[in-house]
mmCIF file with all atom_site columns, C-alpha atoms in Angstrom:
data_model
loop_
_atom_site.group_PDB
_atom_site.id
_atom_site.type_symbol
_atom_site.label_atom_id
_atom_site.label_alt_id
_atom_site.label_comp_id
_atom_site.label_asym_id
_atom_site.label_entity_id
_atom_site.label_seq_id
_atom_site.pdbx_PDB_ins_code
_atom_site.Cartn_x
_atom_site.Cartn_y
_atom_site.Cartn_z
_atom_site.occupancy
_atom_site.B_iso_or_equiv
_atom_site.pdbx_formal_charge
_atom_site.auth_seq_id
_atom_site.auth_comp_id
_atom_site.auth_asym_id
_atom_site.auth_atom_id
_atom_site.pdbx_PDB_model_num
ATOM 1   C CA . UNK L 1 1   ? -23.086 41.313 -16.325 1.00 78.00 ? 26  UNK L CA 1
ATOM 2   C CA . UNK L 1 2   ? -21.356 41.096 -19.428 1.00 94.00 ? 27  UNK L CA 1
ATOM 3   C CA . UNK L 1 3   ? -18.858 43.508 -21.313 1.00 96.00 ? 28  UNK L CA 1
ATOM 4   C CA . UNK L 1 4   ? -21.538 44.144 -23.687 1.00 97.00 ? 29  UNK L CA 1
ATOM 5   C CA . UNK L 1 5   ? -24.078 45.168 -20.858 1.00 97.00 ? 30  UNK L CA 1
ATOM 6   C CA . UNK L 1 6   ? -21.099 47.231 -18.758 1.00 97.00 ? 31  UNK L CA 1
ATOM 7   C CA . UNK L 1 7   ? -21.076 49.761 -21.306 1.00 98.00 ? 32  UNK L CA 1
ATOM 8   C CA . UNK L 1 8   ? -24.357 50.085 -22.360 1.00 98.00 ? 33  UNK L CA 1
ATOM 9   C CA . UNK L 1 9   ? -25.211 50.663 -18.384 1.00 97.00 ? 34  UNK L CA 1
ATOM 10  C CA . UNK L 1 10  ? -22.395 53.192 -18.034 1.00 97.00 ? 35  UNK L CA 1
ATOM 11  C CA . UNK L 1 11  ? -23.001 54.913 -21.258 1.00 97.00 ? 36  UNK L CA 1
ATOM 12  C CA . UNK L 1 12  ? -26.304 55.331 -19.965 1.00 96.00 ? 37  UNK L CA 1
ATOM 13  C CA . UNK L 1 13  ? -25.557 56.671 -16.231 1.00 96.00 ? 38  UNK L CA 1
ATOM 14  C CA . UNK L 1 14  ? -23.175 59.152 -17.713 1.00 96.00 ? 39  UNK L CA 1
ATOM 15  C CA . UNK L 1 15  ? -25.358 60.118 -20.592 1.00 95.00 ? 40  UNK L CA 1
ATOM 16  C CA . UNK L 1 16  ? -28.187 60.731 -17.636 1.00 93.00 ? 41  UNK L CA 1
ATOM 17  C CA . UNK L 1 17  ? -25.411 62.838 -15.472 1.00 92.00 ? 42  UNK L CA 1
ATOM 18  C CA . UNK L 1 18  ? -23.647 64.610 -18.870 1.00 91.00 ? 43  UNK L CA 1
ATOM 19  C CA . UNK L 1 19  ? -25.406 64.371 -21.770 1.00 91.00 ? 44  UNK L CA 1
ATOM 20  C CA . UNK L 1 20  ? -24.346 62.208 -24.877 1.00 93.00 ? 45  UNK L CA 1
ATOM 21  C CA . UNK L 1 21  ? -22.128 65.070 -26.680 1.00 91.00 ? 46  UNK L CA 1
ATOM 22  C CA . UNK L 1 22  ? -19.940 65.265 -23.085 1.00 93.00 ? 47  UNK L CA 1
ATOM 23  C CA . UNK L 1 23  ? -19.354 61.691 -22.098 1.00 95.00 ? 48  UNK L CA 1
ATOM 24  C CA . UNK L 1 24  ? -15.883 60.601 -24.026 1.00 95.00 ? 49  UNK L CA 1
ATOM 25  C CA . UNK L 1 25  ? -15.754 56.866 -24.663 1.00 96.00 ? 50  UNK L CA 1
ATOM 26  C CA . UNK L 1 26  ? -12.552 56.781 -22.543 1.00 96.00 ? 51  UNK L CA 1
ATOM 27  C CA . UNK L 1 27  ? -14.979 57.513 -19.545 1.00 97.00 ? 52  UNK L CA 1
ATOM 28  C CA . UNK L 1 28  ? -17.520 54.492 -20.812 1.00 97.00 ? 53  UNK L CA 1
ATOM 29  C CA . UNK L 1 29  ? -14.593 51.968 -20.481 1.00 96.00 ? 54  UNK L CA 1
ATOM 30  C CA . UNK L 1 30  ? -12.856 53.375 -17.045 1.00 96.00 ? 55  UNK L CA 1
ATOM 31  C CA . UNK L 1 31  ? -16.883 53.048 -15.543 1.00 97.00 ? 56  UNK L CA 1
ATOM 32  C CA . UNK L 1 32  ? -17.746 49.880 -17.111 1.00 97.00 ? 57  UNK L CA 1
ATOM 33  C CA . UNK L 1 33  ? -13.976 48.161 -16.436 1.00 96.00 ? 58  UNK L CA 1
ATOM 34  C CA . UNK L 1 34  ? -13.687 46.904 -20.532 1.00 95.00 ? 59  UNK L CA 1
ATOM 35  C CA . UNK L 1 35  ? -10.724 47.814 -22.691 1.00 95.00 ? 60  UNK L CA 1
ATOM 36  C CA . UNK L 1 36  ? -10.910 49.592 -25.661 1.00 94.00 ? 61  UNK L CA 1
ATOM 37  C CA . UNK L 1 37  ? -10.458 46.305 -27.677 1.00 95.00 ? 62  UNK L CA 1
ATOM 38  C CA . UNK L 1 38  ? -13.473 45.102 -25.865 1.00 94.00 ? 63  UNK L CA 1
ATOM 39  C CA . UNK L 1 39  ? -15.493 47.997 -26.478 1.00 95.00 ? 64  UNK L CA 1
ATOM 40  C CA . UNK L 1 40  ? -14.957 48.489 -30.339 1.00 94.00 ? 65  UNK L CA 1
ATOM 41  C CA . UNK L 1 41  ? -15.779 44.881 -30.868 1.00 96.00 ? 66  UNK L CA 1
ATOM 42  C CA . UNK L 1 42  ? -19.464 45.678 -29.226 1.00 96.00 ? 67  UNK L CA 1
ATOM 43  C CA . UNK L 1 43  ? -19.569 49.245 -30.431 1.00 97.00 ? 68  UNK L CA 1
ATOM 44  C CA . UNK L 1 44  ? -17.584 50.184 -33.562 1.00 96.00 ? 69  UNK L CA 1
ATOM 45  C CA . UNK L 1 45  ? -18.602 53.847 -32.482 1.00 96.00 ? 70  UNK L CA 1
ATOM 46  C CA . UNK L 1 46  ? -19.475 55.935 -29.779 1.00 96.00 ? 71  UNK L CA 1
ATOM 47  C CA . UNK L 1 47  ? -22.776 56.616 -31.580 1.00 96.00 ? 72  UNK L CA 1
ATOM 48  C CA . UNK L 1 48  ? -23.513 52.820 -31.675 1.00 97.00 ? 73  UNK L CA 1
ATOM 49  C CA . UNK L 1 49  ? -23.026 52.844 -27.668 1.00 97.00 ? 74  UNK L CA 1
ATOM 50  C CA . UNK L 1 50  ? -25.224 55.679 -27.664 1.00 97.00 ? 75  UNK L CA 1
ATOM 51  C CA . UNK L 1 51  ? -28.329 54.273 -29.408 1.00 97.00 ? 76  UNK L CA 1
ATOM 52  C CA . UNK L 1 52  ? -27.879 51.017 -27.469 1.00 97.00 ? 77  UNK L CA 1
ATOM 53  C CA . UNK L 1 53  ? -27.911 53.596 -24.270 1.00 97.00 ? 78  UNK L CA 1
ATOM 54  C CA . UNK L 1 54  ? -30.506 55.651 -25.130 1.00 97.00 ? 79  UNK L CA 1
ATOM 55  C CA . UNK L 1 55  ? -32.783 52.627 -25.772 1.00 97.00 ? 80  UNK L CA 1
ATOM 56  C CA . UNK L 1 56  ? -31.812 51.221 -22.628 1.00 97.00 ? 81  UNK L CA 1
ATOM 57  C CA . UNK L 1 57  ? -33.018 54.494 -20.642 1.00 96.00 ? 82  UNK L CA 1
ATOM 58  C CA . UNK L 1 58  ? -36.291 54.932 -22.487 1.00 97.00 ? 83  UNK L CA 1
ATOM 59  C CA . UNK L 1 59  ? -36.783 51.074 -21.908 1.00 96.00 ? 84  UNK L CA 1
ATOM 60  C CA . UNK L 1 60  ? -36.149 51.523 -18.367 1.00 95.00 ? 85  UNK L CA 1
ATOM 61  C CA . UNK L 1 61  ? -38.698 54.786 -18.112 1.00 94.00 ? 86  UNK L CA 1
ATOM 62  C CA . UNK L 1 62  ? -41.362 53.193 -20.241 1.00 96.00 ? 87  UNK L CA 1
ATOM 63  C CA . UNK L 1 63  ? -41.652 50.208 -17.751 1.00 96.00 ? 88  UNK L CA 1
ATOM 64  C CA . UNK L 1 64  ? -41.573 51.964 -15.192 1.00 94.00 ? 89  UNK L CA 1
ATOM 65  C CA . UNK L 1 65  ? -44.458 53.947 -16.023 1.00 95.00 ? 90  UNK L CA 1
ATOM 66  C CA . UNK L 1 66  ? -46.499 51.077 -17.576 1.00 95.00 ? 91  UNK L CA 1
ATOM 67  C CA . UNK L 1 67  ? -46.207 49.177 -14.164 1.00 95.00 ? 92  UNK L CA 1
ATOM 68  C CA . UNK L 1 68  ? -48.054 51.932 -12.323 1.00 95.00 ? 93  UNK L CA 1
ATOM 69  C CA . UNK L 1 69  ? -50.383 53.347 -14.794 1.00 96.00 ? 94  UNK L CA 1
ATOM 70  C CA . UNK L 1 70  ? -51.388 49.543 -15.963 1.00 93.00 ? 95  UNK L CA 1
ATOM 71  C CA . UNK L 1 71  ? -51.936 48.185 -12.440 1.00 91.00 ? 96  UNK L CA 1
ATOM 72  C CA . UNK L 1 72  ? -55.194 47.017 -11.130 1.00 92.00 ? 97  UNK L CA 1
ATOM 73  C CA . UNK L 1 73  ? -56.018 50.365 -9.139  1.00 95.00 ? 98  UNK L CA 1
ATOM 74  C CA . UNK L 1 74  ? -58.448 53.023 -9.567  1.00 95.00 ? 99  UNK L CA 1
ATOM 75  C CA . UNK L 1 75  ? -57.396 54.740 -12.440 1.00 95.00 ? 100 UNK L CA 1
ATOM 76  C CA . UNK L 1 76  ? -57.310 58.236 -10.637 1.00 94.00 ? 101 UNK L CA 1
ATOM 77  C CA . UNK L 1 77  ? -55.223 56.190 -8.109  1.00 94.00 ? 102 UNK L CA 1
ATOM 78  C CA . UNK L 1 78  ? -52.885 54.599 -10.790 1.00 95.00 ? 103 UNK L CA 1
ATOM 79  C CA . UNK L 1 79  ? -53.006 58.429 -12.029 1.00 95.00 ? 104 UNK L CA 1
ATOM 80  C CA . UNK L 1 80  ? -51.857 59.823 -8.654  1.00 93.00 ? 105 UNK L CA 1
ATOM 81  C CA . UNK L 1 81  ? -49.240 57.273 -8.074  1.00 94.00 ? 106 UNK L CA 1
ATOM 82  C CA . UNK L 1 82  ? -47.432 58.012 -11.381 1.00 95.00 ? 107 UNK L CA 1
ATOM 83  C CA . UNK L 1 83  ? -47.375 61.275 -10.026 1.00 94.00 ? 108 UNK L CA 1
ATOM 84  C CA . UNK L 1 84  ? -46.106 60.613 -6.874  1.00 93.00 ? 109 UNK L CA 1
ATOM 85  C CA . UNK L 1 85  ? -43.749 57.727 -7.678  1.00 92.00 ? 110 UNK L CA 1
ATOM 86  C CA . UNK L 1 86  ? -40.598 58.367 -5.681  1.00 91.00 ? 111 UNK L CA 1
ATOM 87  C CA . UNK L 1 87  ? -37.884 60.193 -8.127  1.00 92.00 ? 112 UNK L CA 1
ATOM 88  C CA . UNK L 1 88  ? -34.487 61.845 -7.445  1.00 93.00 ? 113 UNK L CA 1
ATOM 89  C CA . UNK L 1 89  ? -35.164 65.114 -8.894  1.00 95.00 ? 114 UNK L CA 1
ATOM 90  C CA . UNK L 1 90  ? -32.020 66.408 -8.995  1.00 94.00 ? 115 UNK L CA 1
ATOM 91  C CA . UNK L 1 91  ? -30.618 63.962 -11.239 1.00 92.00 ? 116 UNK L CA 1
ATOM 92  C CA . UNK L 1 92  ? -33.194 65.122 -13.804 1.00 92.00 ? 117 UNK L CA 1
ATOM 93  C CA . UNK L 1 93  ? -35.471 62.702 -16.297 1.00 93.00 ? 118 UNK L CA 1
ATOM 94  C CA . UNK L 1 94  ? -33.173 59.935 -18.086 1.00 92.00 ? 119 UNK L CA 1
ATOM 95  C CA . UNK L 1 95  ? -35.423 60.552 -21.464 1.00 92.00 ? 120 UNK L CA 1
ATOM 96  C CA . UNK L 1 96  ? -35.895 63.910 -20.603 1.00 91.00 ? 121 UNK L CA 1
ATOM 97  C CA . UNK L 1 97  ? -32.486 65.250 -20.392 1.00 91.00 ? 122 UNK L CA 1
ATOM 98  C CA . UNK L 1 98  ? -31.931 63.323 -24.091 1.00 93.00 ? 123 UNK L CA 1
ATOM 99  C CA . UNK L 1 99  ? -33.769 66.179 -25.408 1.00 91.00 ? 124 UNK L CA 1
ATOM 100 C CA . UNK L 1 100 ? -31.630 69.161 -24.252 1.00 88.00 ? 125 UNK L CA 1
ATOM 101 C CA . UNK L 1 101 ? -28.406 67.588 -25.786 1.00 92.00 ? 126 UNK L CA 1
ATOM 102 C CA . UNK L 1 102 ? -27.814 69.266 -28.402 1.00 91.00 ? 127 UNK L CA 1
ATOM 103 C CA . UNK L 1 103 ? -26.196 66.229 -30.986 1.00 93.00 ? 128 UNK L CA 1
ATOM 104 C CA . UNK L 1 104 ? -29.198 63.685 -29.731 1.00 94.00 ? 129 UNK L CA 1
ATOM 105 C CA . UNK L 1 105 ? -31.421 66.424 -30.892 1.00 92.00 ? 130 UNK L CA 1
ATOM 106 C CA . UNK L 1 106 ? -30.105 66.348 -34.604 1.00 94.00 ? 131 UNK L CA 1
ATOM 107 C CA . UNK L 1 107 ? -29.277 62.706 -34.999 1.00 96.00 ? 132 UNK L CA 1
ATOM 108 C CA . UNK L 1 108 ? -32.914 60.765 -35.553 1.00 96.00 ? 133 UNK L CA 1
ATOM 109 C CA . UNK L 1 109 ? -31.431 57.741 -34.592 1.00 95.00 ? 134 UNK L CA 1
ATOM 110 C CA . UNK L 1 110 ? -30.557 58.843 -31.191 1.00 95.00 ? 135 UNK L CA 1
ATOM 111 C CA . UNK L 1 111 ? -33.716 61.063 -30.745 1.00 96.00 ? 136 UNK L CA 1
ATOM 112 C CA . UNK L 1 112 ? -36.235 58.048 -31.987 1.00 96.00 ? 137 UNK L CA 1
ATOM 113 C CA . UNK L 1 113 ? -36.153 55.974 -28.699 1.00 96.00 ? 138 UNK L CA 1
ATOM 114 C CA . UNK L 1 114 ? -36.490 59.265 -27.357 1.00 96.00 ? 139 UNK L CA 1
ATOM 115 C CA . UNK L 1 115 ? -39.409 60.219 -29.331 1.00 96.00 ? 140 UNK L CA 1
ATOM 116 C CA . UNK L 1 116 ? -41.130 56.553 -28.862 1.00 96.00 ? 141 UNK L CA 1
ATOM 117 C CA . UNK L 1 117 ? -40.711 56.943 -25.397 1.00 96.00 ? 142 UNK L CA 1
ATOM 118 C CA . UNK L 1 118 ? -42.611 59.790 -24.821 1.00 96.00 ? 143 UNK L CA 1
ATOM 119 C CA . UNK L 1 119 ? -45.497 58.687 -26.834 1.00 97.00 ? 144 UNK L CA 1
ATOM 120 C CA . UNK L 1 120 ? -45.808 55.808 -25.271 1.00 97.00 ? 145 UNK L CA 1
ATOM 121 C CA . UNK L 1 121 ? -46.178 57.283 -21.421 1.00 97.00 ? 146 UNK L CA 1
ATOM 122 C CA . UNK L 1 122 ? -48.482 59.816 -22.975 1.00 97.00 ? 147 UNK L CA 1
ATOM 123 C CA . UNK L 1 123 ? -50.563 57.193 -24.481 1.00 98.00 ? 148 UNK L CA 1
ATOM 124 C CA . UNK L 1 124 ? -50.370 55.398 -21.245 1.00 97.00 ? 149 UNK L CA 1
ATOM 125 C CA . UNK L 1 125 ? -51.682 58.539 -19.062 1.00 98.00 ? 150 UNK L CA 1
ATOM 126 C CA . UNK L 1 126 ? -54.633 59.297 -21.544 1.00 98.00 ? 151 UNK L CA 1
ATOM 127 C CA . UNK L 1 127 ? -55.550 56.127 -21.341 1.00 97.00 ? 152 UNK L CA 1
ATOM 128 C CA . UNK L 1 128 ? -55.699 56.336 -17.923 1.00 97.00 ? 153 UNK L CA 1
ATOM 129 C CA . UNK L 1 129 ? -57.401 59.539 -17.895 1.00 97.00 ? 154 UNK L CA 1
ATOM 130 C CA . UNK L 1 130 ? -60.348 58.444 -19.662 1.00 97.00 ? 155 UNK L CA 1
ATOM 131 C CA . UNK L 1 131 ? -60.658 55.439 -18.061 1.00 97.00 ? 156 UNK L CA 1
ATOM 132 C CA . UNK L 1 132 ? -61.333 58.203 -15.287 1.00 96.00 ? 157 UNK L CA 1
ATOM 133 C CA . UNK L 1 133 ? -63.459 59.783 -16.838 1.00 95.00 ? 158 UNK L CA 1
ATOM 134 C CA . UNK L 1 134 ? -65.489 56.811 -18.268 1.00 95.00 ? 159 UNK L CA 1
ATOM 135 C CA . UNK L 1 135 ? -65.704 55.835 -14.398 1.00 94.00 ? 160 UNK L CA 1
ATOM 136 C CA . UNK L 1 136 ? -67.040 59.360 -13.548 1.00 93.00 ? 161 UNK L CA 1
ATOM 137 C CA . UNK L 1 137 ? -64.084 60.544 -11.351 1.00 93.00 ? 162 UNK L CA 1
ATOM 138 C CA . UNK L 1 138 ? -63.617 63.503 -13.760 1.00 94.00 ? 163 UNK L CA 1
ATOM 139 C CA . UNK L 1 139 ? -65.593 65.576 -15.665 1.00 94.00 ? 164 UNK L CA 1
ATOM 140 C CA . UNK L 1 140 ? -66.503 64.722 -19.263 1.00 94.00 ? 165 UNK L CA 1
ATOM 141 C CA . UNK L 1 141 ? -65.338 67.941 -20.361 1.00 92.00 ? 166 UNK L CA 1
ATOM 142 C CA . UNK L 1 142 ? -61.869 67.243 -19.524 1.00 94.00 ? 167 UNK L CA 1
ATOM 143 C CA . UNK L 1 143 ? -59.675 66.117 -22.823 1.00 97.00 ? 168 UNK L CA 1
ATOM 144 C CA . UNK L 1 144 ? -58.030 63.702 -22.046 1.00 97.00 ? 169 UNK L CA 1
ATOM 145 C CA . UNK L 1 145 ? -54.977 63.938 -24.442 1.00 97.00 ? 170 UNK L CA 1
ATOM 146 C CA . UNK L 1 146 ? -54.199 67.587 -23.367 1.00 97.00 ? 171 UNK L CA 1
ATOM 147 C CA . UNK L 1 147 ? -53.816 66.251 -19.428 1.00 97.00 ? 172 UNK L CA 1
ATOM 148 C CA . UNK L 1 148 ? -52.218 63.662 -20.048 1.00 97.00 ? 173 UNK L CA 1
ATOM 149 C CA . UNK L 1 149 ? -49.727 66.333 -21.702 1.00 97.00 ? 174 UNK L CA 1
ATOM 150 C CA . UNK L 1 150 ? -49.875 68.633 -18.523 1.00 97.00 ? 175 UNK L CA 1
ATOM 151 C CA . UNK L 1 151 ? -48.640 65.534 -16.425 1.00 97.00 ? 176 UNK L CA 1
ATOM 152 C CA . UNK L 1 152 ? -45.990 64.615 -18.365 1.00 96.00 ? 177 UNK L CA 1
ATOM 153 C CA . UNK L 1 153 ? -44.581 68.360 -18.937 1.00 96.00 ? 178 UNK L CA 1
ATOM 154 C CA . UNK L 1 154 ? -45.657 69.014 -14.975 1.00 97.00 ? 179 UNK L CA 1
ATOM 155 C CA . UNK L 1 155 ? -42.806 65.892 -13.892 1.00 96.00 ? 180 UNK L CA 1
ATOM 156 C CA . UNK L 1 156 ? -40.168 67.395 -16.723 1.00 95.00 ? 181 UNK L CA 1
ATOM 157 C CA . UNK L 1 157 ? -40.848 70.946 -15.655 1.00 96.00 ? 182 UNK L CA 1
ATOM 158 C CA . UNK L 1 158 ? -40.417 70.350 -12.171 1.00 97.00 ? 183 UNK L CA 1
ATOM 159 C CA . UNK L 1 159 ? -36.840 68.818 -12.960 1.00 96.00 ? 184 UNK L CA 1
ATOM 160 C CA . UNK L 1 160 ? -35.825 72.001 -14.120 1.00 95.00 ? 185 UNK L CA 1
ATOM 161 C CA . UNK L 1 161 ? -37.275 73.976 -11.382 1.00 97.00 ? 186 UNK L CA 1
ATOM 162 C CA . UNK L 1 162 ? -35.619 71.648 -8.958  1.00 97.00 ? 187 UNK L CA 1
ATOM 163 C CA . UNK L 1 163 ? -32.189 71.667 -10.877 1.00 95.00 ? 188 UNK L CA 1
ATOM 164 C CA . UNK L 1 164 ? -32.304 75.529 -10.880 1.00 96.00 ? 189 UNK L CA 1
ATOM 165 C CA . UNK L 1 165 ? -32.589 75.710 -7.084  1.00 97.00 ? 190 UNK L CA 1
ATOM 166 C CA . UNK L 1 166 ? -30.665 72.358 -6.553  1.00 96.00 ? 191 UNK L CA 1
ATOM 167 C CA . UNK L 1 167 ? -33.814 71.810 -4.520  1.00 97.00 ? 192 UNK L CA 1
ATOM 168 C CA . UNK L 1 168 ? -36.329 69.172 -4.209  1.00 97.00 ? 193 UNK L CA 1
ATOM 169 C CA . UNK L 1 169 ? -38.968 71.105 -3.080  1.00 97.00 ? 194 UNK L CA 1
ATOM 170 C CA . UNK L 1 170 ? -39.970 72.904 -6.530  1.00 97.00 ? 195 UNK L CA 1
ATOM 171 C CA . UNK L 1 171 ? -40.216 69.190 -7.856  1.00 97.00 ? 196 UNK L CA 1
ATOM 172 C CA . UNK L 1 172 ? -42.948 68.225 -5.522  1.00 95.00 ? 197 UNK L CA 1
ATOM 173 C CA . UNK L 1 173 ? -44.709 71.389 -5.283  1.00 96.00 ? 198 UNK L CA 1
ATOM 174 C CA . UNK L 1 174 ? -45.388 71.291 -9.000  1.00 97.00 ? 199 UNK L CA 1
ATOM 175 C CA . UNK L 1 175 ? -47.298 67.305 -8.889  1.00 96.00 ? 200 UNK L CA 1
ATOM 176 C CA . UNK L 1 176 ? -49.006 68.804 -5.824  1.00 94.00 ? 201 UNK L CA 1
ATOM 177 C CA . UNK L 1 177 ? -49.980 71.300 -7.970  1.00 95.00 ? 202 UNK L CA 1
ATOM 178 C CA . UNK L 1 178 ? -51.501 69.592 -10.366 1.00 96.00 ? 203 UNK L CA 1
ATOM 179 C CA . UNK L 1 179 ? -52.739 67.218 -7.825  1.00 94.00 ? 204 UNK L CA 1
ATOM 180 C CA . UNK L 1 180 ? -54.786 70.299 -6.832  1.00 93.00 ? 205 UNK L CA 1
ATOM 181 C CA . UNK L 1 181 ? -56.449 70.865 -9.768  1.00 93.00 ? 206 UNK L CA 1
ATOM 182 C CA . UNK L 1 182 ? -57.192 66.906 -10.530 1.00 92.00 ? 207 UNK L CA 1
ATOM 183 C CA . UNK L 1 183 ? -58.825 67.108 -6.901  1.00 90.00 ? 208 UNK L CA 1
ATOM 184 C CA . UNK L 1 184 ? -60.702 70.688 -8.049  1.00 91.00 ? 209 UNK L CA 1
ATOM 185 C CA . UNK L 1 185 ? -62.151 68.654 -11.078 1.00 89.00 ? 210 UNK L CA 1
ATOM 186 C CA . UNK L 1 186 ? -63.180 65.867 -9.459  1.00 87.00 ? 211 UNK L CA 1
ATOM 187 C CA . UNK L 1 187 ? -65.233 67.237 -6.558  1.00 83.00 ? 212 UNK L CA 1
ATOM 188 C CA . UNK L 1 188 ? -66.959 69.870 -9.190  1.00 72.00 ? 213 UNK L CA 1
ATOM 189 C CA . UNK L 1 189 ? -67.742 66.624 -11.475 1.00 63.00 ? 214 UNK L CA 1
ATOM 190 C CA . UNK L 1 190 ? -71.455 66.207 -11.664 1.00 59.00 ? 215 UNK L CA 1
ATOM 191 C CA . UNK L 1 191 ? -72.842 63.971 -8.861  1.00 58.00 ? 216 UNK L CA 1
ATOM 192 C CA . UNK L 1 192 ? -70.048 64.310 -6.656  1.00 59.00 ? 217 UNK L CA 1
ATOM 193 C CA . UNK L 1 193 ? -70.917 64.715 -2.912  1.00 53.00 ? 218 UNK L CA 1
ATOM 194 C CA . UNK L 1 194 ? -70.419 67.530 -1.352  1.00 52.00 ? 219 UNK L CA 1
ATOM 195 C CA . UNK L 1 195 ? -68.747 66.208 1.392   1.00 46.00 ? 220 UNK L CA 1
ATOM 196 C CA . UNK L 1 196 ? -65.583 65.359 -1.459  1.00 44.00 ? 221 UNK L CA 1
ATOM 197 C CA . UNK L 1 197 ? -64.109 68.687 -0.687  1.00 42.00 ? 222 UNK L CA 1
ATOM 198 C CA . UNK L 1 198 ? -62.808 67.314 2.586   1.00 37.00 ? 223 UNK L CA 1
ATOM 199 C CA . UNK L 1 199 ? -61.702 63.650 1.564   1.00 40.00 ? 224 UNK L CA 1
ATOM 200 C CA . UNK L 1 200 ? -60.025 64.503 -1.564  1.00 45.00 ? 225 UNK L CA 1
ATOM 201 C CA . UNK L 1 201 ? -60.189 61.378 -4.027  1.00 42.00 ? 226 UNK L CA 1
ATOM 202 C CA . UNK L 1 202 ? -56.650 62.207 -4.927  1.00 45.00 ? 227 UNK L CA 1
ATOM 203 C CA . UNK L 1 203 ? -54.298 62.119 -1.603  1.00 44.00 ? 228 UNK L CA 1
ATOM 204 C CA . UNK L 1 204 ? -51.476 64.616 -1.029  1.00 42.00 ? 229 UNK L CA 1
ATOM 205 C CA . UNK L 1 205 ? -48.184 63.078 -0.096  1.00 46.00 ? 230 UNK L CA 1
ATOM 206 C CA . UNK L 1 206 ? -46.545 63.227 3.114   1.00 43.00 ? 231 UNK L CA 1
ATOM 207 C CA . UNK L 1 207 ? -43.434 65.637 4.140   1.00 38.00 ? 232 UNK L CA 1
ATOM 208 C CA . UNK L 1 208 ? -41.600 63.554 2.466   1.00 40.00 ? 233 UNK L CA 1
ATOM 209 C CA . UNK L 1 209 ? -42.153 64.406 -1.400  1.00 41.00 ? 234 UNK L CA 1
ATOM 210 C CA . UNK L 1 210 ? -41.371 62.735 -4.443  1.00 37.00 ? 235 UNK L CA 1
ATOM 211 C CA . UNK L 1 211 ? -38.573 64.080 -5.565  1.00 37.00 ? 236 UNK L CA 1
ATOM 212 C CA . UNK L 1 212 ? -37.091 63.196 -1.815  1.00 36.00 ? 237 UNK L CA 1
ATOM 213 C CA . UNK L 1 213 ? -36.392 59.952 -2.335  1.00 36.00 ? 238 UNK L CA 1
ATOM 214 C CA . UNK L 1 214 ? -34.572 58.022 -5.109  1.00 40.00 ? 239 UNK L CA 1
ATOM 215 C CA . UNK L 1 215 ? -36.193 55.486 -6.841  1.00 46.00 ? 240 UNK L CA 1
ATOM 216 C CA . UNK L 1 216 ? -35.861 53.846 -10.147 1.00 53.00 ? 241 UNK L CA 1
ATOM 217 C CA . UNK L 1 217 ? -35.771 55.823 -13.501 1.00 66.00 ? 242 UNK L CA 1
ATOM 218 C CA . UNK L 1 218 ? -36.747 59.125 -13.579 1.00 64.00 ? 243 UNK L CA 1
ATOM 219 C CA . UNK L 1 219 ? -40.336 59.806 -15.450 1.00 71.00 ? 244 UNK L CA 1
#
């Protein structure tokens, strides 16, 4: 990995652990091992570092969501493993946390990534939802733009929750929640068996939760 790459990664990671107003760009070059000389030459400014950062993260969080909501499974399945995809939750979302910094959230060029990236897992998870829905594994009625806005602010609320309690627990008891009610729509969709209350079409995860294990970016 080059300079170049060294400090966008490490702007990035501390950005994720600090926010973008509290990481110094003395801490950038002790993490990513460059010199100031090195870093100036790639970044005249710490704001340059931090767009190049912040695009980086949303990047990261944008694949990560297309490769499970664009897969070749049952879209309530690609729907339940977005929710259940294996994320630290005490180290918060990497887009997520862009919006509570105070300077990102006043300089468009910092917040656009930001903004793009959101819009483009919520496009993602509507999409997905009415593909559901065209299937008939949920109810017409549903919208499908309004869910796809509970699951996103269900994943970033239960950061916070978790966070607060410096927990896991709250993290995965709030997509369980919703996993609830996707399961509660689904067996009350018209021609459903009755049998579906049993053998949910949406499974619960195991003991261990998703905000258990670390894996990959955070949304």
């Amino acid at each position: 990995m080059g300079s170049r790459e060294r400090l966008i990664k490490a702007m990035g990671d501390l950005m994720w652990e600090r926010g973008f107003a509290a990481t110094t760009p003395r801490e950038v070059r002790e993490r990513a091992g460059v010199g100031q000389g090195s870093m100036y030459y790639h970044f005249p400014t710490k704001r340059d570092l931090g767009v190049a950062a912040i695009e980086r993260n949303c990047a990261d969080v944008t694949t990560a969501a297309d490769a499970v909501l664009n897969g070749s499974a049952a879209p309530l399945e690609r729907l339940r493993a977005y929710l259940l995809r294996p994320r630290d939750a005490l180290k918060g979302c990497k887009v997520g946390r862009m919006t509570q910094d105070p300077v990102v959230a006043h300089d468009p060029d910092l917040l656009a990534p930001v903004a793009r990236s959101v819009s483009t897992v919520h496009e993602d998870l509507a999409r997905t939802i009415r593909e559901a829905i065209d299937a008939g594994d949920l109810p017409v009625s549903l919208d499908a733009d309004r869910l796809a806005r509970l699951c996103f602010a269900t994943i970033q609320g239960g950061y916070v929750l978790a966070l607060a309690a410096q927990d896991p627990a709250p993290f995965d008891q709030a997509c369980s929640g919703l996993l609830d009610l996707l399961d509660s729509a689904a067996e009350r969709r018209p021609g459903a068996p009755e049998e579906s209350a049993a053998s949910p079409i949406i499974h619960r995860p195991g003991p261990a939760g998703p905000g258990v294990v670390a894996a990959g970016p955070a949304a």
